[in-house]
């Protein structure tokens, strides 16, 4: 393939925080050179020049939490459709959760997902393997073999490990392989019949509430186990100040602890449920506006390491139901960046913080060389027009399911082009 | 009986909850219900407001009194009433709520009365049909006709609602009756208290503007009206309260607890009652009890609601 020069861009490197006019030279799927400060350097012989028209050029996003229906629920999403949605959203690498059917709890299934992704997906897809066999929360999986097969993290996805002994052993064993344990911290017993955040609104709507303590009790237990075992631990989704405080304290203590927050919890709150709108039924639930504000603040302060889409395609059969009976989850790959930019434009999160949490930080946690604008890094790049404003029409989304919580929302910022290993895999075409 | 008058304006196509009704809407329905009481007390009870109309009672949860109350109300107004309950319908065969709604809608009913075990389900169904929908209870959310009949009963007995102290007692957490009554009675000027064990009080209940008590003695002091709520059997033994015996001891309305309230306090219960659980038999059947009157008012209120919605039916 001919080398390409992406010229006349505003370069942003979330790893160094550097932001300047410049150009990037791509050769053999990697970033060959970067011309900081020179918008249009002379292209090497034989190179193709792409004019970025002054738009942002930055590393593609890395999404550490996406649910894909392959294998087992291909009618909701396949690796192919998810990767198209990802490309359109500027996500060049995604970590798919093991809650498939069968679950990704065996090296053969890791292998299957990787092969299917290689053959059908247009972005990088890495599997997270189950932490426990069958996602049953009882016996740990083959963490060593699964790592060798290519699993980048271990998680029971939407499920929380109820048994503290199992969690202790898994963390202890995972440490020997330096494996990352990602956990959905939610006490299933305390959640009970709960379907939304517990508070005045749940009382008004007559819906059973989920207390914040359902999240913090498990998180607090896990942090004690981390202190005991030294295992590398990532709280997948935190939603409120009590959890932020726990994470902050654990980090200050030097524990190998990180955490994520979903774009939904950063941008939306429980009031969006309105008249029982099931697209806003999530796990953990959307919280109060005060919680959301605290979360945005924690992201800006760097306490929250990564921002994820928590992409979870659900179709009509699982969503067009009375609220309490509807499935949890919202799609998010295509709105991840625009959602994040809402925080930046609203002044609550600095751009460099947001991008750090969407690129280089997840790359570090997963041990990937991507997410940086440096020579030698993979040429996973996106061109973004941050100023274009539009109203989201869910019919325009690439995901096979359309359960977006941003339907008809005013968004700013659009991905114009997405490159994966130097290949143009997506280009925005105005309708 | 006054001469037939043009129906006054009720600006809603559905009755999905008390929330969203204005004070005027509430008063209008109560006034219309007062007239319906007179109709129901005549030998000739039949009106023609809904002649030629089809009313479907769609009950996803078993109910005897509410369903028959709506049935009688519809028939007194001349509607053809069909009862569809879950046991005999395709819902048991796995059909979704939406599909049921679409199927029913194709049969061109004019009014559907719906009860469902999930909050918000009636609203969801209303979005998928072209006819008027009345919420006959959705999960722990609302039961508007129950609140209206309670208000009517109080207003007829006391002549007013404004300024009365109403104590709602028992399982507030799971009660749609409590939610609808809190909104309605407060809008009409009553002071509402909620009394129950903390396990049966929703987390944000004080945010609805009520006073919250966990002791019957304190909560009933000075009360004009005592509304007892039904405690579901599955919540009696250990999950929310330790036992029936303990619940009755602390929250069951007996003569002693009744004496904490005003001497002329009136006792209400939406039914069906668990005698000896939330209410003692002598209180339920005593002179201060309005429980039987509530049932009569139920028919009148439902007639009023159906009549109020009738003016929004196509071609009327």
XYZ file of C-alpha atoms in Angstrom:
747
model
C 0.000 0.000 0.000
C 1.157 3.515 -0.759
C 2.177 5.663 2.159
C -0.405 8.280 3.073
C 0.128 11.764 4.359
C -2.765 13.084 6.421
C -1.991 16.761 6.086
C -3.410 20.091 7.170
C -4.807 18.746 10.429
C -5.055 19.869 14.001
C -3.151 17.056 15.679
C -4.122 15.938 19.162
C -2.034 13.442 21.095
C -3.863 12.423 24.271
C -0.726 10.702 25.580
C 1.402 13.840 25.680
C -1.394 16.397 25.716
C 0.169 18.048 22.699
C -2.169 19.844 20.304
C -0.844 21.616 17.215
C -1.289 21.957 13.493
C 0.519 19.255 11.655
C 0.498 16.141 9.534
C 0.884 12.409 10.005
C 2.611 10.041 7.650
C 1.261 6.501 7.547
C 3.313 3.649 6.187
C 2.686 -0.103 6.442
C -0.240 0.308 8.790
C 1.696 2.295 11.338
C 2.425 5.917 12.064
C 5.775 6.488 10.314
C 6.324 10.099 11.155
C 4.611 13.139 12.598
C 5.205 16.692 11.479
C 4.274 18.827 14.460
C 3.806 22.466 13.613
C 3.950 21.967 9.871
C 0.528 21.564 8.389
C 1.700 20.560 4.936
C 5.172 19.050 4.879
C 6.482 17.737 1.609
C 5.026 14.296 0.968
C 7.531 11.538 0.410
C 7.712 10.218 -3.079
C 4.796 8.000 -4.026
C 2.730 9.031 -1.041
C -0.933 9.917 -1.299
C -1.906 13.148 0.434
C -5.193 13.524 2.292
C -6.280 17.055 3.170
C -7.798 17.085 6.654
C -9.094 20.623 6.069
C -7.942 21.794 9.481
C -10.055 19.238 11.368
C -8.864 17.257 14.354
C -6.669 14.252 13.733
C -6.303 11.988 16.748
C -5.880 8.349 17.723
C -9.003 6.229 17.297
C -11.037 5.602 20.435
C -10.594 2.449 22.504
C -13.806 1.210 24.061
C -13.319 -1.177 26.952
C -16.926 -2.281 27.258
C -19.150 -3.359 24.383
C -21.661 -6.191 24.221
C -21.979 -7.957 20.914
C -24.400 -10.739 20.094
C -21.868 -13.010 18.431
C -22.002 -15.875 19.092
C -25.614 -16.537 20.029
C -27.568 -13.353 19.449
C -26.573 -12.358 15.931
C -30.040 -10.917 15.350
C -29.058 -8.137 17.746
C -25.510 -7.484 16.668
C -22.685 -9.262 14.935
C -18.992 -8.498 15.068
C -19.424 -7.052 11.600
C -22.311 -4.714 12.431
C -20.774 -3.677 15.731
C -17.496 -2.892 13.996
C -19.296 -0.730 11.433
C -21.010 1.165 14.216
C -17.652 1.482 15.949
C -15.946 2.806 12.827
C -18.694 5.380 12.357
C -18.227 6.446 15.957
C -14.455 6.710 15.690
C -13.864 3.617 17.833
C -10.961 1.732 16.320
C -10.549 -0.848 19.070
C -13.207 -2.434 21.183
C -13.241 -4.980 23.940
C -16.220 -7.274 23.605
C -17.796 -8.657 26.752
C -18.113 -12.397 27.325
C -21.904 -12.438 27.863
C -22.535 -14.342 24.660
C -24.134 -17.710 24.083
C -22.042 -19.733 24.660
C -20.128 -17.337 26.866
C -16.501 -16.531 26.078
C -15.129 -18.718 28.856
C -13.011 -21.140 26.855
C -9.910 -20.592 24.696
C -11.699 -22.066 21.680
C -14.351 -19.372 21.877
C -11.748 -16.644 22.272
C -10.189 -18.053 19.137
C -13.565 -18.125 17.373
C -14.291 -14.499 18.207
C -10.835 -13.398 17.101
C -11.137 -15.247 13.794
C -14.640 -13.973 13.136
C -13.478 -10.474 13.944
C -10.468 -10.820 11.664
C -12.701 -11.999 8.815
C -15.733 -9.754 9.284
C -14.935 -6.746 11.450
C -13.454 -3.510 10.153
C -12.020 -2.349 13.501
C -9.857 -4.133 16.071
C -11.941 -6.396 18.268
C -10.470 -8.060 21.321
C -12.405 -10.381 23.575
C -12.665 -10.063 27.315
C -13.007 -13.571 28.665
C -15.301 -14.609 31.452
C -13.832 -14.502 34.919
C -15.864 -17.528 35.997
C -16.906 -20.586 34.014
C -20.292 -20.165 32.393
C -20.430 -16.719 34.017
C -21.908 -18.593 36.938
C -19.759 -16.927 39.579
C -18.492 -20.197 41.029
C -15.277 -21.450 39.408
C -12.579 -19.361 37.802
C -11.843 -19.774 34.114
C -8.520 -20.811 32.566
C -7.028 -17.382 32.974
C -3.607 -18.416 31.679
C -4.803 -20.244 28.589
C -7.383 -17.594 27.826
C -4.692 -14.913 28.054
C -2.535 -16.886 25.654
C -5.484 -17.183 23.293
C -5.810 -13.408 23.269
C -8.262 -12.427 25.979
C -7.203 -8.985 27.173
C -9.226 -8.851 30.372
C -11.408 -11.019 32.595
C -14.909 -10.089 33.521
C -18.325 -11.575 34.034
C -19.652 -8.614 32.054
C -23.098 -7.625 33.258
C -22.902 -10.021 36.156
C -21.347 -9.439 39.530
C -19.438 -12.167 41.342
C -21.453 -12.675 44.478
C -19.092 -15.031 46.275
C -16.179 -13.258 47.961
C -14.093 -16.423 48.096
C -14.373 -16.887 44.342
C -13.392 -13.260 43.821
C -10.448 -13.601 46.157
C -9.118 -16.678 44.366
C -9.640 -15.170 40.923
C -7.773 -12.001 41.894
C -4.985 -14.012 43.473
C -4.609 -16.315 40.500
C -4.953 -13.534 37.923
C -2.020 -11.733 39.536
C 0.351 -14.490 38.427
C -0.512 -13.683 34.805
C -0.761 -9.942 35.356
C -4.317 -10.347 34.063
C -6.777 -7.497 34.434
C -9.945 -8.323 36.361
C -12.869 -6.110 35.390
C -15.883 -6.203 37.617
C -19.462 -5.000 37.439
C -19.979 -4.036 41.052
C -23.593 -4.544 41.906
C -24.976 -6.574 44.780
C -27.680 -8.687 43.158
C -29.501 -9.255 46.431
C -29.642 -5.579 47.215
C -30.781 -4.826 43.670
C -33.602 -7.328 44.151
C -36.658 -6.173 42.211
C -35.077 -2.766 41.643
C -35.154 -1.364 38.136
C -34.043 2.252 38.554
C -32.193 4.511 40.952
C -33.810 4.578 44.372
C -35.157 7.956 45.344
C -38.026 10.339 44.950
C -38.446 9.636 41.252
C -38.696 5.875 41.734
C -41.295 6.549 44.403
C -43.274 8.711 42.010
C -43.100 6.253 39.150
C -43.973 3.305 41.373
C -40.826 1.502 40.255
C -38.684 -0.398 42.734
C -35.409 1.336 43.466
C -31.771 0.268 43.454
C -29.817 1.938 46.252
C -26.351 3.354 45.613
C -25.085 0.974 48.269
C -25.684 -1.955 45.899
C -22.676 -0.595 44.009
C -20.484 0.493 46.880
C -20.829 -2.612 49.034
C -19.397 -4.823 46.304
C -16.790 -2.227 45.345
C -15.655 -1.902 48.919
C -15.420 -5.669 49.292
C -13.415 -5.910 46.080
C -10.989 -3.200 47.158
C -10.318 -5.084 50.372
C -9.655 -8.212 48.342
C -7.300 -6.277 46.089
C -5.404 -5.071 49.124
C -5.192 -8.688 50.264
C -4.241 -10.253 46.918
C -2.528 -7.583 44.852
C -4.536 -8.515 41.758
C -4.962 -5.911 39.024
C -8.535 -4.670 39.363
C -10.794 -2.465 37.279
C -14.242 -1.395 38.473
C -16.103 -1.471 35.177
C -18.745 1.161 35.822
C -19.026 3.516 38.725
C -21.918 5.918 38.910
C -21.786 8.052 42.037
C -19.709 9.960 44.608
C -19.407 7.201 47.219
C -17.674 4.978 44.655
C -15.489 7.828 43.456
C -14.320 8.334 47.011
C -13.508 4.651 47.442
C -11.512 4.545 44.211
C -9.678 7.728 45.055
C -8.668 6.332 48.425
C -7.545 3.008 46.939
C -5.420 4.802 44.371
C -3.875 7.033 47.001
C -2.951 3.898 48.881
C -1.195 2.606 45.783
C -3.473 -0.325 45.085
C -3.530 -1.586 41.464
C -7.022 -0.198 40.986
C -8.658 1.622 38.089
C -12.214 2.393 37.142
C -14.472 3.293 34.274
C -17.677 5.199 33.738
C -20.127 4.882 30.903
C -20.950 7.772 28.667
C -24.598 7.298 29.672
C -23.930 7.935 33.341
C -21.771 10.920 32.447
C -24.317 12.586 30.207
C -27.774 11.394 31.292
C -29.661 11.152 34.555
C -32.698 9.347 35.934
C -35.078 12.106 34.829
C -34.483 11.000 31.260
C -36.593 7.933 32.052
C -39.587 10.286 31.914
C -42.648 8.259 31.038
C -41.079 4.852 31.542
C -38.794 5.065 28.532
C -37.114 1.677 28.489
C -34.161 2.880 26.382
C -32.975 4.536 29.585
C -33.144 1.332 31.602
C -29.525 0.518 32.322
C -27.458 -1.510 34.742
C -26.241 0.113 36.917
C -29.176 2.496 36.697
C -28.990 6.144 35.690
C -28.600 8.153 38.854
C -29.470 11.606 40.094
C -28.140 14.762 38.430
C -25.884 15.351 41.457
C -24.297 11.948 40.873
C -23.768 12.749 37.218
C -22.085 16.035 38.047
C -19.779 14.307 40.526
C -18.906 11.735 37.907
C -17.991 14.386 35.344
C -15.869 16.115 37.946
C -14.088 12.841 38.760
C -13.381 12.305 35.084
C -11.848 15.738 34.831
C -9.806 15.074 37.965
C -8.463 11.858 36.489
C -10.016 9.619 39.140
C -12.047 7.927 36.450
C -9.559 6.225 34.156
C -11.663 5.295 31.177
C -14.931 6.219 29.543
C -16.804 3.405 27.841
C -19.814 3.198 25.564
C -21.272 0.206 27.428
C -22.754 -0.563 24.019
C -25.554 -3.066 24.536
C -27.847 -3.692 21.588
C -31.405 -4.641 22.500
C -34.191 -5.047 20.032
C -37.908 -4.482 20.005
C -38.641 -7.775 21.715
C -36.471 -6.948 24.684
C -37.186 -3.217 24.918
C -40.786 -2.609 23.850
C -42.078 -3.852 27.168
C -43.242 -2.374 30.433
C -40.206 -0.687 31.997
C -39.549 -3.285 34.688
C -39.703 -6.124 32.169
C -37.488 -4.482 29.560
C -33.864 -5.530 29.189
C -31.075 -3.305 30.482
C -28.748 -1.547 28.098
C -28.290 1.074 25.414
C -26.198 1.207 22.281
C -23.418 3.751 22.358
C -20.517 3.120 20.000
C -21.637 5.752 17.524
C -22.469 8.448 20.071
C -19.530 7.932 22.441
C -17.449 10.814 21.172
C -20.317 13.250 20.630
C -21.617 12.421 24.099
C -18.206 13.114 25.557
C -17.886 16.372 23.679
C -21.105 17.485 25.317
C -19.200 17.422 28.615
C -16.339 19.360 27.071
C -18.598 21.955 25.474
C -20.529 22.264 28.724
C -17.285 23.117 30.468
C -17.280 20.283 32.997
C -14.497 18.166 31.475
C -11.379 19.318 29.679
C -10.896 17.894 26.201
C -7.527 16.379 26.995
C -9.007 14.536 29.976
C -11.853 13.154 27.940
C -9.602 11.994 25.137
C -7.095 10.520 27.553
C -9.884 8.377 28.995
C -11.022 7.349 25.538
C -7.658 6.464 24.016
C -4.339 6.136 25.746
C -5.601 5.150 29.184
C -7.634 2.148 28.007
C -4.670 1.213 25.793
C -2.425 1.181 28.853
C -4.846 -0.945 30.847
C -5.206 -3.461 28.033
C -1.515 -3.414 27.091
C -2.110 -2.134 23.574
C 0.305 0.074 21.600
C -2.573 2.113 20.152
C -4.169 5.284 21.474
C -1.099 7.487 20.955
C 0.115 9.816 18.261
C 3.686 8.564 18.119
C 5.867 7.110 15.433
C 5.599 3.358 15.500
C 2.089 3.249 16.940
C -0.599 1.590 14.822
C -2.171 3.983 12.340
C -5.577 3.805 14.038
C -6.636 7.382 13.471
C -9.748 9.462 13.215
C -10.548 12.788 11.636
C -13.143 14.730 13.594
C -15.073 17.902 12.920
C -15.800 19.033 16.473
C -18.088 21.917 15.536
C -20.716 20.382 13.330
C -24.097 20.269 15.083
C -26.847 17.846 14.213
C -29.883 16.084 15.603
C -29.405 12.368 15.961
C -31.719 10.225 13.886
C -31.503 6.658 15.078
C -32.407 5.377 11.637
C -29.014 6.674 10.525
C -27.131 4.463 12.983
C -25.146 1.487 11.778
C -25.805 -0.737 14.745
C -28.307 -3.496 14.093
C -30.345 -2.378 17.093
C -31.503 1.177 17.487
C -31.889 1.455 21.251
C -30.015 4.715 21.585
C -30.729 7.024 24.506
C -29.689 9.925 22.265
C -32.548 9.701 19.783
C -33.432 13.220 18.631
C -30.708 14.645 20.861
C -28.724 17.674 19.744
C -25.139 16.580 19.342
C -21.968 18.343 18.326
C -18.950 16.747 16.776
C -18.805 14.163 14.064
C -16.266 11.622 12.942
C -15.440 12.325 9.313
C -13.037 9.479 8.669
C -11.708 6.449 10.501
C -8.480 4.638 9.725
C -7.563 1.251 11.150
C -3.966 0.178 10.548
C -3.773 2.832 7.869
C -6.867 1.609 6.016
C -9.748 3.989 5.555
C -12.637 1.977 7.040
C -15.208 4.724 7.366
C -15.880 8.035 5.745
C -18.810 10.263 6.622
C -21.082 10.816 3.666
C -23.605 13.577 4.125
C -27.059 12.475 3.132
C -82.267 14.299 38.762
C -81.401 17.379 36.792
C -82.252 17.825 33.148
C -79.666 16.462 30.706
C -76.947 18.989 30.173
C -74.193 19.086 27.608
C -71.151 17.258 28.919
C -68.657 19.675 30.439
C -65.167 19.738 29.085
C -62.719 17.072 30.191
C -59.555 17.792 28.259
C -58.031 14.314 28.244
C -58.501 11.373 25.925
C -57.248 8.837 28.480
C -57.293 8.570 32.225
C -53.857 7.145 32.960
C -53.285 8.631 36.373
C -54.197 11.382 38.780
C -50.896 13.027 37.954
C -51.532 15.321 35.045
C -55.094 16.199 36.054
C -55.838 19.743 37.055
C -57.818 20.606 40.137
C -60.687 21.506 37.841
C -60.546 18.099 36.142
C -60.695 16.415 39.519
C -63.643 18.481 40.685
C -65.454 17.921 37.424
C -65.119 14.141 37.740
C -66.314 14.248 41.343
C -69.309 16.413 40.401
C -70.212 14.083 37.563
C -69.855 11.143 39.928
C -72.282 12.775 42.335
C -74.854 12.758 39.556
C -74.023 9.161 38.692
C -74.782 8.171 42.274
C -78.320 9.447 41.772
C -78.683 7.492 38.544
C -77.480 4.338 40.248
C -80.000 4.733 43.024
C -82.967 4.843 40.665
C -84.930 1.805 39.590
C -84.173 2.637 35.971
C -80.384 2.884 36.012
C -79.714 2.914 32.323
C -78.316 5.904 30.417
C -77.478 6.069 26.748
C -74.200 7.994 26.735
C -72.239 4.988 25.534
C -74.922 3.314 23.436
C -73.346 1.450 20.565
C -69.899 1.765 22.125
C -67.641 -1.148 22.940
C -65.803 -1.235 26.242
C -63.137 -3.858 26.834
C -61.956 -4.656 30.338
C -58.429 -5.956 29.889
C -57.160 -7.309 33.176
C -53.652 -8.741 33.319
C -54.029 -9.121 37.053
C -56.959 -10.845 38.682
C -59.540 -8.499 40.118
C -63.096 -9.011 41.166
C -64.298 -5.719 42.455
C -62.616 -3.280 40.129
C -63.465 -5.295 37.063
C -67.129 -5.764 38.015
C -67.359 -2.117 39.031
C -66.164 -1.033 35.584
C -68.451 -3.565 33.965
C -71.529 -2.295 35.786
C -70.535 1.318 35.115
C -70.182 0.653 31.397
C -73.467 -1.223 31.211
C -75.358 1.501 33.041
C -74.152 3.895 30.379
C -75.327 1.593 27.622
C -71.955 0.280 26.420
C -71.337 -3.268 25.274
C -68.816 -4.548 27.772
C -66.424 -7.385 27.164
C -64.177 -8.801 29.863
C -60.803 -10.136 28.884
C -58.751 -11.570 31.645
C -55.325 -13.037 31.522
C -56.321 -16.608 32.276
C -58.389 -16.903 29.132
C -56.288 -14.867 26.733
C -53.305 -15.347 24.520
C -51.201 -13.324 26.940
C -50.533 -16.581 28.719
C -49.280 -18.000 25.448
C -46.443 -15.495 25.365
C -48.004 -12.626 23.439
C -46.486 -9.297 24.387
C -48.436 -6.403 25.789
C -47.920 -4.437 22.582
C -49.183 -7.258 20.388
C -52.222 -7.635 22.599
C -52.830 -3.912 22.269
C -52.504 -3.971 18.499
C -54.788 -6.983 18.196
C -57.417 -5.444 20.434
C -57.153 -2.140 18.633
C -57.974 -3.840 15.347
C -61.320 -4.889 16.815
C -62.184 -1.194 17.144
C -63.156 -0.863 20.775
C -64.046 2.617 22.005
C -62.688 2.364 25.527
C -60.220 -0.060 27.052
C -59.942 -0.441 30.809
C -56.540 -1.877 31.683
C -54.987 -3.323 34.762
C -51.396 -4.534 34.609
C -48.869 -5.651 37.185
C -46.142 -3.326 35.865
C -45.864 0.404 36.454
C -46.108 2.293 33.166
C -47.640 -0.623 31.252
C -51.002 1.084 30.779
C -49.341 4.175 29.353
C -47.320 2.003 27.005
C -50.500 0.307 25.809
C -52.260 3.645 25.398
C -49.556 4.723 22.953
C -50.424 1.824 20.661
C -54.207 2.112 20.434
C -56.549 4.678 18.961
C -59.309 4.442 21.558
C -59.543 5.874 25.050
C -57.714 4.040 27.808
C -58.492 4.016 31.514
C -55.880 2.880 33.983
C -57.438 0.417 36.405
C -54.123 -0.010 38.217
C -50.548 -0.296 36.897
C -48.073 -1.949 39.214
C -47.178 0.263 42.143
C -47.774 3.409 40.098
C -51.376 4.639 39.964
C -54.979 3.570 40.399
C -56.799 6.800 39.576
C -60.416 5.627 39.837
C -59.747 4.245 43.308
C -58.428 7.608 44.458
C -61.390 9.395 42.887
C -63.864 7.096 44.582
C -62.106 7.597 47.893
C -62.263 11.362 47.440
C -65.918 11.170 46.456
C -66.744 9.089 49.527
C -64.950 11.569 51.784
C -66.468 14.603 50.117
C -70.017 13.256 50.341
C -69.628 12.343 53.978
C -67.699 15.407 55.122
C -68.831 17.954 52.572
C -65.247 18.901 51.815
C -61.739 17.583 51.446
C -59.814 20.759 52.039
C -58.196 20.911 55.454
C -58.839 17.278 56.377
C -56.022 15.185 57.785
C -55.852 11.882 55.922
C -53.628 9.072 57.195
C -52.728 6.373 54.675
C -51.472 3.322 56.534
C -49.580 0.167 55.693
C -47.765 -1.018 52.571
C -47.135 2.324 50.878
C -44.155 0.924 48.957
C -46.174 -1.384 46.742
C -49.379 0.639 46.705
C -50.748 2.345 43.623
C -53.771 3.352 45.689
C -51.514 5.325 48.022
C -49.744 7.137 45.172
C -52.940 8.200 43.425
C -54.512 9.256 46.699
C -51.490 11.272 47.779
C -51.588 13.301 44.572
C -55.358 13.707 44.476
C -56.012 14.500 48.113
C -53.143 16.966 48.316
C -54.341 18.711 45.171
C -57.771 19.049 46.778
C -56.284 20.569 49.913
C -56.036 17.669 52.354
C -53.005 17.067 54.552
C -51.750 13.585 53.850
C -49.746 11.406 56.192
C -48.172 8.057 55.424
C -47.776 5.552 58.228
C -46.051 2.207 57.985
C -42.974 0.211 58.920
C -39.905 1.704 57.232
C -39.491 -1.406 55.086
C -42.813 -0.576 53.428
C -42.188 3.150 52.940
C -40.597 4.140 49.594
C -37.244 5.899 49.845
C -38.359 9.227 48.437
C -41.871 9.362 49.826
C -41.351 12.576 51.782
C -40.539 14.243 48.466
C -44.193 13.848 47.525
C -45.093 16.322 50.234
C -46.530 13.921 52.801
C -45.704 13.628 56.479
C -44.160 10.263 57.272
C -44.693 8.269 60.479
C -43.634 4.839 61.642
C -45.913 4.831 64.670
C -49.679 4.580 64.410
C -50.119 6.467 67.657
C -48.264 9.506 66.357
C -49.484 9.285 62.803
C -53.144 8.890 63.657
C -53.247 11.717 66.200
C -55.777 14.241 64.955
C -56.603 12.311 61.775
C -60.002 12.813 60.146
C -59.692 9.923 57.719
C -57.816 6.646 58.079
C -57.102 4.742 54.892
C -55.863 1.240 55.441
C -53.974 -0.553 52.684
C -53.928 -4.213 51.898
C -50.791 -6.155 52.804
C -50.061 -8.753 50.115
C -49.672 -12.259 51.421
C -46.192 -12.736 49.958
C -44.893 -9.742 51.912
C -46.168 -10.871 55.301
C -43.690 -13.445 56.474
C -40.174 -12.209 56.839
C -39.534 -10.364 53.599
C -40.860 -6.949 54.568
C -42.377 -7.567 57.985
C -41.523 -10.457 60.314
C -44.990 -11.925 60.735
C -48.698 -11.213 60.497
C -48.880 -11.238 64.261
C -46.245 -8.551 64.617
C -47.694 -6.480 61.793
C -51.141 -6.517 63.324
C -49.750 -5.611 66.718
C -48.073 -2.458 65.426
C -49.992 -1.491 62.288
C -53.317 -3.330 62.284
C -56.207 -0.957 62.866
C -58.084 -2.070 65.970
C -60.315 -0.152 68.370
C -57.355 1.025 70.393
C -55.441 2.490 67.475
C -58.641 3.956 66.105
C -59.002 5.868 69.359
C -55.764 7.769 68.614
C -57.526 9.558 65.764
C -60.289 12.133 66.042
C -63.417 10.712 67.713
C -65.383 11.001 64.484
C -62.586 9.727 62.255
C -63.728 7.646 59.301
C -62.130 4.375 58.245
C -61.572 3.360 54.634
C -60.056 0.375 52.829
C -59.763 -0.178 49.072
C -60.403 -3.902 49.491
C -60.154 -6.762 49.443
C -59.478 -6.731 53.193
C -57.278 -9.060 55.171
C -59.234 -9.121 58.393
C -56.910 -9.560 61.311
C -53.880 -8.439 59.292
C -54.245 -4.750 58.542
C -57.678 -4.240 60.055
C -59.714 -5.791 62.870
C -63.176 -7.034 61.988
C -64.973 -4.900 64.535
C -63.400 -1.767 63.042
C -64.059 -2.843 59.470
C -67.713 -3.443 60.267
C -68.039 -0.651 62.825
C -69.945 2.600 62.767
C -66.960 4.630 61.567
C -66.305 2.421 58.564
C -66.966 3.743 55.066
C -65.840 0.582 53.367
C -69.177 -0.467 51.902
C -69.932 3.052 50.768
C -66.622 3.100 48.902
C -67.797 0.222 46.749
C -70.971 2.064 45.767
C -68.984 5.206 44.978
C -66.695 3.088 42.838
C -69.413 2.456 40.296
C -70.400 6.124 40.264
C -66.857 7.356 39.770
C -66.272 4.915 36.940
C -69.484 6.034 35.260
C -68.261 9.612 35.569
C -64.897 8.752 34.066
C -66.456 6.889 31.159
C -68.862 9.744 30.502
C -66.063 12.303 30.680
C -64.010 10.374 28.151
C -67.035 9.715 25.937
C -66.914 13.180 24.429
C -63.484 12.381 22.993
C -64.651 9.232 21.257
C -64.734 9.452 17.474
C -68.011 10.735 15.977
C -69.443 11.798 19.254
